[in-house]
Coordinates of N, CA and C in Angstrom, one line a residue:
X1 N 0.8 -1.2 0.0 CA 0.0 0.0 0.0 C 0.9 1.3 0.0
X2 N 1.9 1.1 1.3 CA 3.0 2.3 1.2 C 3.4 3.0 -0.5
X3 N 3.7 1.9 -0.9 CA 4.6 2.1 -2.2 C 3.9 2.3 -3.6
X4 N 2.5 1.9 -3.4 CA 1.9 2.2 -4.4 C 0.9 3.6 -4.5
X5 N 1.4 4.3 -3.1 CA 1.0 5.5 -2.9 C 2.2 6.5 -3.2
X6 N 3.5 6.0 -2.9 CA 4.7 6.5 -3.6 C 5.1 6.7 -5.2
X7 N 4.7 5.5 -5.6 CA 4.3 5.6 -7.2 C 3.3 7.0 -7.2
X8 N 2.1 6.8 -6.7 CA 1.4 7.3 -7.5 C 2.0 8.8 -7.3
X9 N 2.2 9.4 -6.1 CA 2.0 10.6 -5.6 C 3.5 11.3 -6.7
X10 N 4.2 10.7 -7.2 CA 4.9 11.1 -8.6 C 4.2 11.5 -9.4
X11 N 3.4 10.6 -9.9 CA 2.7 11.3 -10.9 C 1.5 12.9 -10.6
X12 N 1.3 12.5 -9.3 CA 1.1 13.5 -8.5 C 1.9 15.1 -8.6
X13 N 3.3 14.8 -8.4 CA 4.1 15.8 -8.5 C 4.2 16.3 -9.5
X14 N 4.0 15.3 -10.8 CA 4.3 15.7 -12.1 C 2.6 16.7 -12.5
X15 N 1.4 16.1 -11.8 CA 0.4 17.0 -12.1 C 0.6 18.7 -11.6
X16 N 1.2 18.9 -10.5 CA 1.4 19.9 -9.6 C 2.1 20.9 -10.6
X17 N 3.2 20.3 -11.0 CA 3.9 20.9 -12.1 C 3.1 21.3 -13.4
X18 N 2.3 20.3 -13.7 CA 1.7 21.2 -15.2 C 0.5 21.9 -14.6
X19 N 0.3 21.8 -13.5 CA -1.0 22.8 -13.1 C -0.1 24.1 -12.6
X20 N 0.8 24.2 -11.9 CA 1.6 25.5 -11.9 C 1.3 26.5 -13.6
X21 N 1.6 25.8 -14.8 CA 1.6 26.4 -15.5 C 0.0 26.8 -16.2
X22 N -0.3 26.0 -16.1 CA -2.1 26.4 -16.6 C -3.0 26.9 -15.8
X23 N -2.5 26.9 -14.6 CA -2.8 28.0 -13.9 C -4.2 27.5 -12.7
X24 N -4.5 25.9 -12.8 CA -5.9 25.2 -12.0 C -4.8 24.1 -11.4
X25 N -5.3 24.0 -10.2 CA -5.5 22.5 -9.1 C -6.5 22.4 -8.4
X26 N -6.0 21.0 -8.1 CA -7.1 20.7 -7.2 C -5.9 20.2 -5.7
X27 N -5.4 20.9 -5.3 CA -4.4 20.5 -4.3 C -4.4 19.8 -3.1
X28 N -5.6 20.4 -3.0 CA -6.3 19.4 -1.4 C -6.2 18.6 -1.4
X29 N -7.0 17.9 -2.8 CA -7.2 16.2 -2.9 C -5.1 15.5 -3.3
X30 N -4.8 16.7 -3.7 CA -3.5 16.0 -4.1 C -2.9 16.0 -2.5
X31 N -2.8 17.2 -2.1 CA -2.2 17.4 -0.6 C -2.5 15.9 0.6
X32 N -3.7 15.9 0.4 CA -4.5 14.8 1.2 C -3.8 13.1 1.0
X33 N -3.9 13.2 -0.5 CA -3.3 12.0 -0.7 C -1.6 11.9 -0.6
X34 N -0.5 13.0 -0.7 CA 0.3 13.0 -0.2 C 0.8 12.4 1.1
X35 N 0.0 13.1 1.8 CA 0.0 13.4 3.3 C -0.3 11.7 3.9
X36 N -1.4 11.3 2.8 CA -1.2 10.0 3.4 C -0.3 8.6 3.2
X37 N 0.6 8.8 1.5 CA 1.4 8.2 1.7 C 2.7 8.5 2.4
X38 N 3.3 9.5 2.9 CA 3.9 10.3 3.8 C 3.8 10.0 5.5
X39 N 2.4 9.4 5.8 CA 2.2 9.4 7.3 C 1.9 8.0 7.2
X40 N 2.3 6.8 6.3 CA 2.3 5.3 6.6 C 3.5 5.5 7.4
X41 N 2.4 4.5 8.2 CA 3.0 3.6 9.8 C 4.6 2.9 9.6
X42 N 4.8 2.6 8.3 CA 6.0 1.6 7.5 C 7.4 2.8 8.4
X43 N 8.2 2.0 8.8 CA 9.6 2.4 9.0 C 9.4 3.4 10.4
X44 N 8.4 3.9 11.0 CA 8.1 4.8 12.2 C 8.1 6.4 12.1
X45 N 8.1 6.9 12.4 CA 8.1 8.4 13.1 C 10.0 8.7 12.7
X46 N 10.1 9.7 12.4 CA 11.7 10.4 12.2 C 12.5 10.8 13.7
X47 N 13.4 10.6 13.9 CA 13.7 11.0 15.1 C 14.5 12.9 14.9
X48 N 13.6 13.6 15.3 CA 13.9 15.4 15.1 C 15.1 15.4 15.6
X49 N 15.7 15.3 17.1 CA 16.6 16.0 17.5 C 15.7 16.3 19.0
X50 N 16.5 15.9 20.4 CA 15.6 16.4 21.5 C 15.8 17.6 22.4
X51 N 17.1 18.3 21.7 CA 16.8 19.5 22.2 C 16.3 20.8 21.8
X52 N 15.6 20.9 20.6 CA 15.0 21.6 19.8 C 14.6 22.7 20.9
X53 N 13.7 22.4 21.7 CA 12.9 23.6 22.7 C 13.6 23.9 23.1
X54 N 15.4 24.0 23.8 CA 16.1 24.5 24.3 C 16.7 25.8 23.5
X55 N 16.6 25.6 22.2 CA 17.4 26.4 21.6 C 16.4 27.9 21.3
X56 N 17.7 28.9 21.1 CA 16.8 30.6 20.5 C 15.8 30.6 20.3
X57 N 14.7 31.2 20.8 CA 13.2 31.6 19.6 C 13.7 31.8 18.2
X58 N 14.8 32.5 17.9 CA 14.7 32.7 16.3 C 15.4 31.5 15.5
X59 N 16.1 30.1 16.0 CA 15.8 29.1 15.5 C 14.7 28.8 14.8
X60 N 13.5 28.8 15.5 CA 12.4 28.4 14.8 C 11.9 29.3 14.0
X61 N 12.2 30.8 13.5 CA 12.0 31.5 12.6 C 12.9 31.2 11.6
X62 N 14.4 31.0 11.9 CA 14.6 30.1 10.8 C 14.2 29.1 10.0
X63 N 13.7 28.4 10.7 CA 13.2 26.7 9.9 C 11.9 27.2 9.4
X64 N 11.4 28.3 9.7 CA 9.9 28.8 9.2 C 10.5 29.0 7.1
X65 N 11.6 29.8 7.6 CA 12.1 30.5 6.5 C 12.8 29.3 5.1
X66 N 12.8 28.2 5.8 CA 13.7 27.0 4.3 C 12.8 26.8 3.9
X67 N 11.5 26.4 4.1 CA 10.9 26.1 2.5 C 10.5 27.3 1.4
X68 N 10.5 28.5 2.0 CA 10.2 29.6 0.8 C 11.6 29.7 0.2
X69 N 13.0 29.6 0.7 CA 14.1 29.7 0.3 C 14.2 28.9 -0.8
X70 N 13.8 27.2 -0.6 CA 14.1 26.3 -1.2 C 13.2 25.8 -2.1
X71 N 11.7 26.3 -2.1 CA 10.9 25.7 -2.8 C 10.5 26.5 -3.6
X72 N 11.2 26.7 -4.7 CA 10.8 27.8 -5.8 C 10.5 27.3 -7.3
X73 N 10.6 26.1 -7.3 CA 10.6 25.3 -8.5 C 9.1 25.0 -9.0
X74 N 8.7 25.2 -10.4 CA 6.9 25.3 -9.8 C 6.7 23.8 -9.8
X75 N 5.7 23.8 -9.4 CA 5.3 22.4 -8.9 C 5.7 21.9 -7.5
X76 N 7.2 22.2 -7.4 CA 7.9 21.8 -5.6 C 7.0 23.2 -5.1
X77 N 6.1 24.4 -5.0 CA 6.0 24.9 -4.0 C 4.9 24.2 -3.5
X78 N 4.3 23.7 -4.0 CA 2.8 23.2 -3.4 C 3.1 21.5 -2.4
X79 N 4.3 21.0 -3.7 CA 4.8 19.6 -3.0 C 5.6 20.1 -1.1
X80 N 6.4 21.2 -1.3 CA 7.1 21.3 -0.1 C 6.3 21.6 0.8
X81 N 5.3 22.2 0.6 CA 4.3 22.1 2.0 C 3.7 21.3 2.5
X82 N 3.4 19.9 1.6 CA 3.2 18.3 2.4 C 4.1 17.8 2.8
X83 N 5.5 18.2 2.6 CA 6.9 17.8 3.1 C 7.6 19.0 4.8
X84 N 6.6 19.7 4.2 CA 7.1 21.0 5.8 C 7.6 20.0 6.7
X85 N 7.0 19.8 7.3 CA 6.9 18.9 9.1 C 8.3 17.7 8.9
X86 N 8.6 17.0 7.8 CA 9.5 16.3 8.1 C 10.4 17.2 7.4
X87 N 10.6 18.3 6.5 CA 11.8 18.9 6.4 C 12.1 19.9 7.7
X88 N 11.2 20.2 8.3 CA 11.7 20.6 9.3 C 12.5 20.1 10.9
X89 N 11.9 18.7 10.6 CA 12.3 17.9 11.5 C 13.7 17.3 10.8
X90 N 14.3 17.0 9.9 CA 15.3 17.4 9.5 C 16.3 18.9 10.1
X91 N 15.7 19.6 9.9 CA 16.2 21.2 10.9 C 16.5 21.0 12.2
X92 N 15.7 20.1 12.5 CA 15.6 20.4 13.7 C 17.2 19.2 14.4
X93 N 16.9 18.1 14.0 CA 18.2 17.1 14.1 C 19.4 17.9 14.0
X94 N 19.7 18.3 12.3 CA 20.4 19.2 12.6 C 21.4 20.1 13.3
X95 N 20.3 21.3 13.8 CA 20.4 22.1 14.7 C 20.9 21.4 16.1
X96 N 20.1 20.4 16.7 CA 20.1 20.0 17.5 C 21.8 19.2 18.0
X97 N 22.1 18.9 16.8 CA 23.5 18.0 16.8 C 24.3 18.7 16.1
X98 N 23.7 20.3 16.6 CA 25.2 21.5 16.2 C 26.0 21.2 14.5
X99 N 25.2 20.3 13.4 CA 25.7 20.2 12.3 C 26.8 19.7 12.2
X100 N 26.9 18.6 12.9 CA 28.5 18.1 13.6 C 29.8 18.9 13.3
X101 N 29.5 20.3 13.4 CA 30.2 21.1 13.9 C 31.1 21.5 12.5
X102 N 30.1 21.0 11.2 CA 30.8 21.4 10.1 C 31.6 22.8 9.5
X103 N 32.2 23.3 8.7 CA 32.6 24.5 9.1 C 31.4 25.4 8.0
X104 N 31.5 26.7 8.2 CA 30.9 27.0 7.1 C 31.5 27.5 5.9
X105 N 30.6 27.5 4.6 CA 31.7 28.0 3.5 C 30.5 29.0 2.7
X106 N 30.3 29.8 3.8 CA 28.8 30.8 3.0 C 29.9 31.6 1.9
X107 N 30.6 32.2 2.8 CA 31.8 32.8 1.7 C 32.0 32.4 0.5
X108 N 32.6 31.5 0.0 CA 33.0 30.5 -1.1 C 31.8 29.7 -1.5
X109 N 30.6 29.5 -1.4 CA 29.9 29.4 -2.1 C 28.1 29.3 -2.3
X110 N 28.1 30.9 -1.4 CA 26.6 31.1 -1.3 C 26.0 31.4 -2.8
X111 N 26.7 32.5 -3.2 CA 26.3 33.4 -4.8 C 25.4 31.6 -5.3
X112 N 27.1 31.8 -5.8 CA 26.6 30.2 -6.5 C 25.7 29.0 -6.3
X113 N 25.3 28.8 -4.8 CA 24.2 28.0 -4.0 C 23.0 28.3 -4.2
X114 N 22.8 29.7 -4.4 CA 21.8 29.9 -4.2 C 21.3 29.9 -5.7
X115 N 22.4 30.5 -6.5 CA 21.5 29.9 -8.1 C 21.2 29.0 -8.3
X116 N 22.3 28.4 -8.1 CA 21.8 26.8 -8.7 C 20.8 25.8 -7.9
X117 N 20.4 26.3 -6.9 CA 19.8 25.7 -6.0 C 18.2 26.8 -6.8
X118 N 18.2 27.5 -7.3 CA 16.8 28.3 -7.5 C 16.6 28.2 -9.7
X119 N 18.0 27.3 -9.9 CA 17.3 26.8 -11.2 C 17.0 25.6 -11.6
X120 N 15.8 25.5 -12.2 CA 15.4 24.5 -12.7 C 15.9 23.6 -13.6
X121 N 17.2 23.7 -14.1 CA 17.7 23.1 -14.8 C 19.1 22.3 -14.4
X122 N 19.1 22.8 -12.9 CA 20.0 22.3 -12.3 C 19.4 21.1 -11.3
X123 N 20.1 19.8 -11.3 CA 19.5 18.8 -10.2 C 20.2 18.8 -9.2
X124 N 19.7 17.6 -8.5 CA 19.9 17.0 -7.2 C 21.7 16.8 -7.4
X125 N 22.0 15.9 -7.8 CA 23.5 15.6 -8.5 C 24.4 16.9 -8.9
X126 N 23.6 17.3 -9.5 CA 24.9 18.7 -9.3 C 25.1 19.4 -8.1
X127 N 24.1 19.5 -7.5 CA 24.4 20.0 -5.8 C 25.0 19.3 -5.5
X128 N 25.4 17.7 -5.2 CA 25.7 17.2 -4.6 C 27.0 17.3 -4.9
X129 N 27.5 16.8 -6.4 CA 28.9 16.9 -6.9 C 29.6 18.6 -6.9
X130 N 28.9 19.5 -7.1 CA 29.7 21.1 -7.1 C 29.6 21.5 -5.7
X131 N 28.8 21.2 -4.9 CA 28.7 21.9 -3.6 C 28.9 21.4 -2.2
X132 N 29.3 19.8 -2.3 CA 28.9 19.6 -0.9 C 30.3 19.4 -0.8
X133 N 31.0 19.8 0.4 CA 32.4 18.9 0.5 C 32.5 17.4 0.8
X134 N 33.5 17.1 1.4 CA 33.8 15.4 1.6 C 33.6 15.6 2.5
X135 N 33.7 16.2 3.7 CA 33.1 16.2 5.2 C 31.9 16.3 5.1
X136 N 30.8 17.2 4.4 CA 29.6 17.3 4.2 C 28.5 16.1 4.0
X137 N 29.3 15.4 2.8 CA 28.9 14.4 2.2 C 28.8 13.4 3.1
X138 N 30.0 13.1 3.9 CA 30.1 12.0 4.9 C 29.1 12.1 6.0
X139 N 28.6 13.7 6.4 CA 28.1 14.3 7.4 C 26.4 13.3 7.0
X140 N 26.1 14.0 5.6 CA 24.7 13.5 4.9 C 24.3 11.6 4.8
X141 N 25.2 11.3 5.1 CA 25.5 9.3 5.1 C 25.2 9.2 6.0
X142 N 25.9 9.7 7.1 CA 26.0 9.5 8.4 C 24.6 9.6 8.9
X143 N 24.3 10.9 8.6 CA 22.9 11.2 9.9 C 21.6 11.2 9.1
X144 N 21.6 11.8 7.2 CA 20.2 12.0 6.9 C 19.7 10.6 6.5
X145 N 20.8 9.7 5.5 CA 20.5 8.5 5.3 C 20.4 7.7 5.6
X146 N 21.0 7.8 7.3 CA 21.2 6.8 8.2 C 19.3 6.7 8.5
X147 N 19.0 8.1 8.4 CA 17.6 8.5 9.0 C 16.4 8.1 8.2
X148 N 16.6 8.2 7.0 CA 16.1 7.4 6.0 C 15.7 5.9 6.1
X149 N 16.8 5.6 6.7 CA 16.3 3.8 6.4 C 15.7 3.4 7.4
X150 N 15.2 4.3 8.7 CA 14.4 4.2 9.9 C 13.4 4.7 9.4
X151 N 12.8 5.9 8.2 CA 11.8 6.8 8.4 C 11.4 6.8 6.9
X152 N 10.2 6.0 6.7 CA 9.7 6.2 5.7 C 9.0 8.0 5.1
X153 N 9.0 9.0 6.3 CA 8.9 9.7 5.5 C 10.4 10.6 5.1
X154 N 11.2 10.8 5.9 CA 12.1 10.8 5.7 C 12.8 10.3 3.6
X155 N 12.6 9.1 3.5 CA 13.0 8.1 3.1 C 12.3 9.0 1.8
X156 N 11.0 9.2 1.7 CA 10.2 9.7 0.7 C 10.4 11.0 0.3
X157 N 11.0 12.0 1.2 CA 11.1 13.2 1.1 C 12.4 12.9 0.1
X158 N 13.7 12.2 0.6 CA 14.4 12.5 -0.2 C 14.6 12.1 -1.6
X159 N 13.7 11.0 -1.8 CA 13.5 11.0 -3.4 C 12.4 11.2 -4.1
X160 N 11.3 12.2 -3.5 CA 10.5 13.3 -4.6 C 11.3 14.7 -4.2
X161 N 11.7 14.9 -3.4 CA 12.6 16.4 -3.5 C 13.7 16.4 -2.9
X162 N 14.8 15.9 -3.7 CA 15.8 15.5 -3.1 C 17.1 17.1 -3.5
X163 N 16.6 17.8 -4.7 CA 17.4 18.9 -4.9 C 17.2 20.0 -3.6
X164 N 15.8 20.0 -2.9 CA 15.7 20.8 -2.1 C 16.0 20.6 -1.1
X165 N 15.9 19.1 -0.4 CA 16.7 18.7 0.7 C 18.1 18.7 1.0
X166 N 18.8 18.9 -0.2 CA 20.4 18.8 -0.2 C 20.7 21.1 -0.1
X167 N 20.0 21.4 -0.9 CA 19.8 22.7 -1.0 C 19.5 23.6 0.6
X168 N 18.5 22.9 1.8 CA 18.6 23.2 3.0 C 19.3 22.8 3.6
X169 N 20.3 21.8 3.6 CA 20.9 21.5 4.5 C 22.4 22.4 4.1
X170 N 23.2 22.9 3.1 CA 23.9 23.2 2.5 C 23.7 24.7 3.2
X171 N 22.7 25.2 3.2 CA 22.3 26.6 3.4 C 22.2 26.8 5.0
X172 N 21.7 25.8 5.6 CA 21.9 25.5 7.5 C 23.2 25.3 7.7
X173 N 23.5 24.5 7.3 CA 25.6 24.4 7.5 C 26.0 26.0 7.3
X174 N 25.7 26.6 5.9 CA 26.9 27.7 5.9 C 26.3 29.0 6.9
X175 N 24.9 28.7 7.0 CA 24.1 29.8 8.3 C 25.0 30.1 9.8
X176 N 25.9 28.6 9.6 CA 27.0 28.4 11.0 C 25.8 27.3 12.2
X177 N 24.7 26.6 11.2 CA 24.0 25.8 12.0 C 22.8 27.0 13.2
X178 N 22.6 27.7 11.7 CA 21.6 29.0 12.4 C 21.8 29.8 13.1
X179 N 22.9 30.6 13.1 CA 22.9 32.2 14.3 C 22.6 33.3 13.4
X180 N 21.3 32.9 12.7 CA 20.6 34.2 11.6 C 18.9 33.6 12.2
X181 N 18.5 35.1 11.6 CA 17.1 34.6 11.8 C 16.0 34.2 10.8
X182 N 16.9 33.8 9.8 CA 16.6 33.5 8.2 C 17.5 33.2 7.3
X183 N 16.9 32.2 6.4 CA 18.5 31.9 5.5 C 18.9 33.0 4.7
X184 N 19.8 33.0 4.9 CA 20.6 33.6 4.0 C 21.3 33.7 2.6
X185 N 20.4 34.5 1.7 CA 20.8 34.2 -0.1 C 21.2 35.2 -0.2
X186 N 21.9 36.2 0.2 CA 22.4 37.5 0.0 C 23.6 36.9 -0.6
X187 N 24.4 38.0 -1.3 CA 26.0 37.2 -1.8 C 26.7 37.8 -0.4
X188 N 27.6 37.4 0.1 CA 28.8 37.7 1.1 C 29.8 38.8 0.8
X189 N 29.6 39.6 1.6 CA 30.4 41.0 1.8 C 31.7 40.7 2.1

């Protein structure tokens, strides 16, 4: 049942996208059925991170702020809001485990992050190969994929929007693991 709601909700994605351009949805019913391949019981609940409440009020104005950063692709805006709650719970892991203390490289390569992260013609795979380093990459095995094979939503998020999931975490790392109160796409002074 899981997986045949996974199939479908692709084609799903793909409607989202040609309704972006013609200008009608019906999103609810698409939302709805999202929402419900996304909240099968298969693999459990994602583990967030448990000190989340501990940290700044404006943490959580950050994590308000990655999906409008990241979801600008038409068709991903409507998808990233059935994905909010586990991309944020992603943020929140994250945050929580101080981004294992990666360094940041906003300097060296926000300009460029942020375009290519806001064109369409750029994928998943090119983020991965032009922007993540070898500590990054190890960082993303380690903790998101690891998180994946426990979390079916998890698991789903990263292969119907996997350009934007690599695109917020890239942008949290160079944020310094959030001491802003919003991501940051400005170029570096």
């Amino acid at each position: 049942m899981f997986w045949t709601g996974i199939l479908a909700s692709g084609a799903v994605l793909r409607g989202f996208h040609d309704q972006d351009h013609v200008g009608t949805t019906n999103a609810s019913a698409q939302f709805t059925f999202l929402r419900a391949a996304g909240n099968a019981t298969e693999g459990g609940p994602p583990s967030c991170g448990d000190k989340y409440d501990k940290l700044p009020s404006f943490t959580k104005e950050y994590g308000a702020s990655i999906s409008d950063t990241v979801c600008t692709h038409p068709g991903y805006k409507s998808a990233c809001k059935v994905f909010d709650d586990t991309l944020q719970c992603w943020f929140r892991k994250m945050v929580t485990g101080q981004c294992d203390d990666l360094p940041s490289m906003f300097k060296q390569r926000n300009e460029k992050l942020v375009k290519d992260c806001k064109n369409p013609d750029t994928d998943h795979l090119d983020i991965w190969q032009s922007h993540f380093s070898d500590a990054e990459k190890s960082y993303w095995r380690s903790t998101y994929k690891a998180q994946a094979e426990d979390s079916k939503l998890f698991d789903t998020m990263n292969k119907l929007m996997p350009k934007q999931l690599l695109c917020s975490t890239l942008h949290v790392v160079d944020d310094k693991c959030v001491k802003y109160s919003a991501v940051r796409t400005q170029a570096a002074r």
